[in-house]
PDB file of C-alpha atoms in Angstrom:
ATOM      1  CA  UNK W   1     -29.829 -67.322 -42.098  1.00 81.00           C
ATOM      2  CA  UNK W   2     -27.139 -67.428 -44.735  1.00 89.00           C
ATOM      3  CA  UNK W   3     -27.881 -70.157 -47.015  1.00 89.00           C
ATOM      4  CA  UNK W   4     -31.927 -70.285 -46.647  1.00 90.00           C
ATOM      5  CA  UNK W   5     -34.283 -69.971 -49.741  1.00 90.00           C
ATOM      6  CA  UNK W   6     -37.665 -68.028 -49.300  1.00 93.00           C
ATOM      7  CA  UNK W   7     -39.567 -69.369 -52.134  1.00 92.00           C
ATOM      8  CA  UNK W   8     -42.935 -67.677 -53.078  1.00 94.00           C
ATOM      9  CA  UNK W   9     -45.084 -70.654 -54.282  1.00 91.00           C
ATOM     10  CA  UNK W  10     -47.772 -69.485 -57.233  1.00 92.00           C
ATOM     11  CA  UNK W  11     -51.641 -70.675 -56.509  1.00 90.00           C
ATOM     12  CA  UNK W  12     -53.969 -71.377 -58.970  1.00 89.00           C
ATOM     13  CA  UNK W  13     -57.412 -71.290 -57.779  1.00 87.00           C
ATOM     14  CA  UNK W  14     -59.121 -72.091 -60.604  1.00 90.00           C
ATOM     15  CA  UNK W  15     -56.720 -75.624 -60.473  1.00 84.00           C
ATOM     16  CA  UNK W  16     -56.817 -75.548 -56.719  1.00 82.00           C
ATOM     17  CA  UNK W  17     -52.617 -76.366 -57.798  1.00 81.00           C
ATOM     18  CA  UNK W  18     -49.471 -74.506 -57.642  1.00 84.00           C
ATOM     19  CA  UNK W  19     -47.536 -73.032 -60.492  1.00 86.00           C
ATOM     20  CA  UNK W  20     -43.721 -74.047 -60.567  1.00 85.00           C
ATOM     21  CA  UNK W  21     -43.594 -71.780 -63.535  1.00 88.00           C
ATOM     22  CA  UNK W  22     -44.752 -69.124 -61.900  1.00 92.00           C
ATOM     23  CA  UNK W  23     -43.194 -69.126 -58.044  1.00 92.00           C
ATOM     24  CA  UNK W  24     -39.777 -68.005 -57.808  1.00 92.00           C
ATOM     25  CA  UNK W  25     -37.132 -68.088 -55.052  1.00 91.00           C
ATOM     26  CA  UNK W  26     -34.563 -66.112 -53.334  1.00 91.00           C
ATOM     27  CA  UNK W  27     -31.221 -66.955 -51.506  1.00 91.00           C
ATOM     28  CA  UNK W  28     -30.882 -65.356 -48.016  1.00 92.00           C
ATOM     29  CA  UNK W  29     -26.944 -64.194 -48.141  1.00 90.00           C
ATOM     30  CA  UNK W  30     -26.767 -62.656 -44.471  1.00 90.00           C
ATOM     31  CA  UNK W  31     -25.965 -64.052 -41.464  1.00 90.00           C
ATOM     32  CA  UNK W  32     -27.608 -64.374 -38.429  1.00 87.00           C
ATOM     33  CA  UNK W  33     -30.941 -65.162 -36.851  1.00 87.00           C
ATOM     34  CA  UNK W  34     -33.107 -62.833 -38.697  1.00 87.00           C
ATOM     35  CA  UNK W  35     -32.704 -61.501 -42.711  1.00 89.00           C
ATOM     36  CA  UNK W  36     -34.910 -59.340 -44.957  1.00 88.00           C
ATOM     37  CA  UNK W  37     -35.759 -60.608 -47.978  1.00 92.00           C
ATOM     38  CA  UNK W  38     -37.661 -59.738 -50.964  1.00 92.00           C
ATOM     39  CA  UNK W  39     -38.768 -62.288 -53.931  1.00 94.00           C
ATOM     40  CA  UNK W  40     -39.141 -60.124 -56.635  1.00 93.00           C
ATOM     41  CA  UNK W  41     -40.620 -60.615 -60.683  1.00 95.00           C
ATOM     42  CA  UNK W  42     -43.619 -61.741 -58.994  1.00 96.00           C
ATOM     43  CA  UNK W  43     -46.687 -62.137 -61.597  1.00 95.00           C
ATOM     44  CA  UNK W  44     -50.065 -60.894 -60.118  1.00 97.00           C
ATOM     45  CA  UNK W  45     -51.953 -63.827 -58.150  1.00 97.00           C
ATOM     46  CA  UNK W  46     -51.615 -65.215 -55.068  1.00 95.00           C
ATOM     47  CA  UNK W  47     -48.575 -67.182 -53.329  1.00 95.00           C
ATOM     48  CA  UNK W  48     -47.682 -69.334 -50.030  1.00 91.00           C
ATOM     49  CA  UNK W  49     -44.573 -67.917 -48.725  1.00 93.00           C
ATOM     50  CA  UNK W  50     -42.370 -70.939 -47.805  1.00 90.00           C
ATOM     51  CA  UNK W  51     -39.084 -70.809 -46.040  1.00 90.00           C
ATOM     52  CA  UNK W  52     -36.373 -73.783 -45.916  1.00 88.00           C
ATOM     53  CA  UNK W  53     -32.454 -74.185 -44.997  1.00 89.00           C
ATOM     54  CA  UNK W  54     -30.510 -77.301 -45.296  1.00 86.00           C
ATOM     55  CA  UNK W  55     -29.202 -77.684 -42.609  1.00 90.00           C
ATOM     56  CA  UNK W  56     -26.798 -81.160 -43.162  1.00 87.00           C
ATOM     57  CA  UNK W  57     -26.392 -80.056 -46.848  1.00 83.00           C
ATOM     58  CA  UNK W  58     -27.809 -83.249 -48.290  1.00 79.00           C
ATOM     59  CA  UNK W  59     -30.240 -81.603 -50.976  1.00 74.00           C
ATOM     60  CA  UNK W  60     -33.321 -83.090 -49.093  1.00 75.00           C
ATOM     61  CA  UNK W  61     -36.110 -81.883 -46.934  1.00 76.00           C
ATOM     62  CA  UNK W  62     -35.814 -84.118 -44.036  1.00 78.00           C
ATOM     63  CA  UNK W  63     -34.398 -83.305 -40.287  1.00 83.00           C
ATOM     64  CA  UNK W  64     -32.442 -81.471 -38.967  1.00 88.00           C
ATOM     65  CA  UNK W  65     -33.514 -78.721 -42.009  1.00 88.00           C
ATOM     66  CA  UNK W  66     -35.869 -75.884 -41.081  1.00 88.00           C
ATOM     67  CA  UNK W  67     -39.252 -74.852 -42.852  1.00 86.00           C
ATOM     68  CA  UNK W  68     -41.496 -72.117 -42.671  1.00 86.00           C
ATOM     69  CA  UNK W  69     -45.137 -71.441 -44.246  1.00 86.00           C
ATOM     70  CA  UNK W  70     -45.813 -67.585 -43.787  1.00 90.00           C
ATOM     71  CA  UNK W  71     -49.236 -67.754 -41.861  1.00 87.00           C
ATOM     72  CA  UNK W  72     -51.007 -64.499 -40.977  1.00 88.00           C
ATOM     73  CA  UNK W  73     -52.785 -63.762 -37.923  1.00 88.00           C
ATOM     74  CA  UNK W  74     -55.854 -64.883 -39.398  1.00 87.00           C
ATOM     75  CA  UNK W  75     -54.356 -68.502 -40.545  1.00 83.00           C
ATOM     76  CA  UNK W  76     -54.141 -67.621 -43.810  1.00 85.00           C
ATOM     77  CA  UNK W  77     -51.664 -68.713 -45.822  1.00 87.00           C
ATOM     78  CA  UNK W  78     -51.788 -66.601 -49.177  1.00 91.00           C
ATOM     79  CA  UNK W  79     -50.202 -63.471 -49.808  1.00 95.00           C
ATOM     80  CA  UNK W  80     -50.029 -61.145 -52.966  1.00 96.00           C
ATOM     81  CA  UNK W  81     -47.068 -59.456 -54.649  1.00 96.00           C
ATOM     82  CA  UNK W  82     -46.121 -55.875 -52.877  1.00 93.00           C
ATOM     83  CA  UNK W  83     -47.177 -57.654 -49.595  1.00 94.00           C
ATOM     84  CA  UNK W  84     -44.256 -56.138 -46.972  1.00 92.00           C
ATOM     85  CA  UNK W  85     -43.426 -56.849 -43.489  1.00 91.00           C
ATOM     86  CA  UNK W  86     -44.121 -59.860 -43.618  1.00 93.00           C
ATOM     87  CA  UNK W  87     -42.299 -62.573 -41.164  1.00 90.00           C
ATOM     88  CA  UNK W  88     -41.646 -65.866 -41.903  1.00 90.00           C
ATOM     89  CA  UNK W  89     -40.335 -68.142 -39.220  1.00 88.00           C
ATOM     90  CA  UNK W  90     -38.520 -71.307 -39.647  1.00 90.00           C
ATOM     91  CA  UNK W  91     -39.284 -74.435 -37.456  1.00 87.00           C
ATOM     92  CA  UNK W  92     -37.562 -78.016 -37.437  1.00 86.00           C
ATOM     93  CA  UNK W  93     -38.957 -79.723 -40.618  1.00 80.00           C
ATOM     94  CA  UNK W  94     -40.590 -82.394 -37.940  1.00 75.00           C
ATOM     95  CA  UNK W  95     -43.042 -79.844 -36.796  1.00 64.00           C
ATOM     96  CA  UNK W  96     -44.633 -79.780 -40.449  1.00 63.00           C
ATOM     97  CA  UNK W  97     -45.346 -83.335 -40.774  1.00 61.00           C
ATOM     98  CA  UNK W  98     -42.075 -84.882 -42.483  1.00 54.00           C
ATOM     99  CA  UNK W  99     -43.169 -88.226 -42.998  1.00 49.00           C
ATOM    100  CA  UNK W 100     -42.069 -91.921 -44.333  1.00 37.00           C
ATOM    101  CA  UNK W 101     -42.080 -90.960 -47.975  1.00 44.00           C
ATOM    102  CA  UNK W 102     -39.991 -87.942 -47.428  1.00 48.00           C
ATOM    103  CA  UNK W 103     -42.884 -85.371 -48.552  1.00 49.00           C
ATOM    104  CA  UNK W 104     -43.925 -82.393 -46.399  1.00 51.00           C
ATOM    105  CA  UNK W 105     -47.834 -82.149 -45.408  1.00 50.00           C
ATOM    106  CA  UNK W 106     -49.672 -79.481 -46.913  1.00 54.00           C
ATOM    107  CA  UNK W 107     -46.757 -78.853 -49.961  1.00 58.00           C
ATOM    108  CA  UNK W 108     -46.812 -80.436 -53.385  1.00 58.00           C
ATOM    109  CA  UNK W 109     -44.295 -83.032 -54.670  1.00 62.00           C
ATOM    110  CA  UNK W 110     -42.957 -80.515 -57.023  1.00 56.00           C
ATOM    111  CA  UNK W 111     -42.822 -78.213 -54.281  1.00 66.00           C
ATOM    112  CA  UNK W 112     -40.442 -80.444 -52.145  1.00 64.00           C
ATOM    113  CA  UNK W 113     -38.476 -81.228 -55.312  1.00 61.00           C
ATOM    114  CA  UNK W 114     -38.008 -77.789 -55.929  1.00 61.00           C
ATOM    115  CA  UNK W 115     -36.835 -77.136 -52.386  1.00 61.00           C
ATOM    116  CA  UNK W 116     -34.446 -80.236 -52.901  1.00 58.00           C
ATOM    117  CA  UNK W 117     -32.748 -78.695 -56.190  1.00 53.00           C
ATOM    118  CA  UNK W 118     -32.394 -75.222 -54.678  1.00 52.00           C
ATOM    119  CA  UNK W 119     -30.960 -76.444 -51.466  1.00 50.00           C
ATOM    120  CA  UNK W 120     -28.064 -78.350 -53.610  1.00 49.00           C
ATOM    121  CA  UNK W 121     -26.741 -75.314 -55.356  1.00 39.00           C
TER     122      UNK W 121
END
């Protein structure tokens, strides 16, 4: 797990939009298969919890990296801050739609871009 990001992504309903000012991320600094984390300075609202590790260390979403979109048992995807236990499982980025213009289904531009900067660091 060392070297993933769990990024909380802000929704705005009343845009039907994400926030990049208002998600924030965390760097998982443990290893092995499984690593709590907790995204903290959340604002009150709503998030998708979104998982990611670059796996060939090229700064991109694209295979062989790993995503995960928190989904409860429900298939919701929104969560609140305070939310715990939650489980996020990562997946090869193919099983989320990668496609031709290097954009994830279901995930903003800004969203990938901002899972492209954090993954350089």
């Amino acid at each position: 797990m060392r070297g993933s990001w769990v990024i909380a992504l802000y929704y705005d309903p009343s845009q039907d939009a994400f926030d990049q000012e208002r998600s924030k991320g965390v760097q998982i600094g443990q290893d092995g298969r499984q690593a709590p984390f907790s995204v903290s300075g959340l604002a009150a609202g709503q998030y998708v919890l979104v998982g990611f590790k670059d796996m060939d260390r090229d700064g991109q979403v694209s295979p062989p990296d790993y995503l995960g979109i928190y989904t409860d048992s429900q298939g919701n995807v929104l969560i609140t801050p305070g939310q715990s236990g939650l489980s996020l499982v990562m997946e090869l980025v193919s099983a989320y739609g990668y496609g031709y213009q290097n954009t994830l289904v279901g995930l903003p531009s800004w969203a990938v871009d901002v899972l492209r900067v954090l993954a350089g660091r």
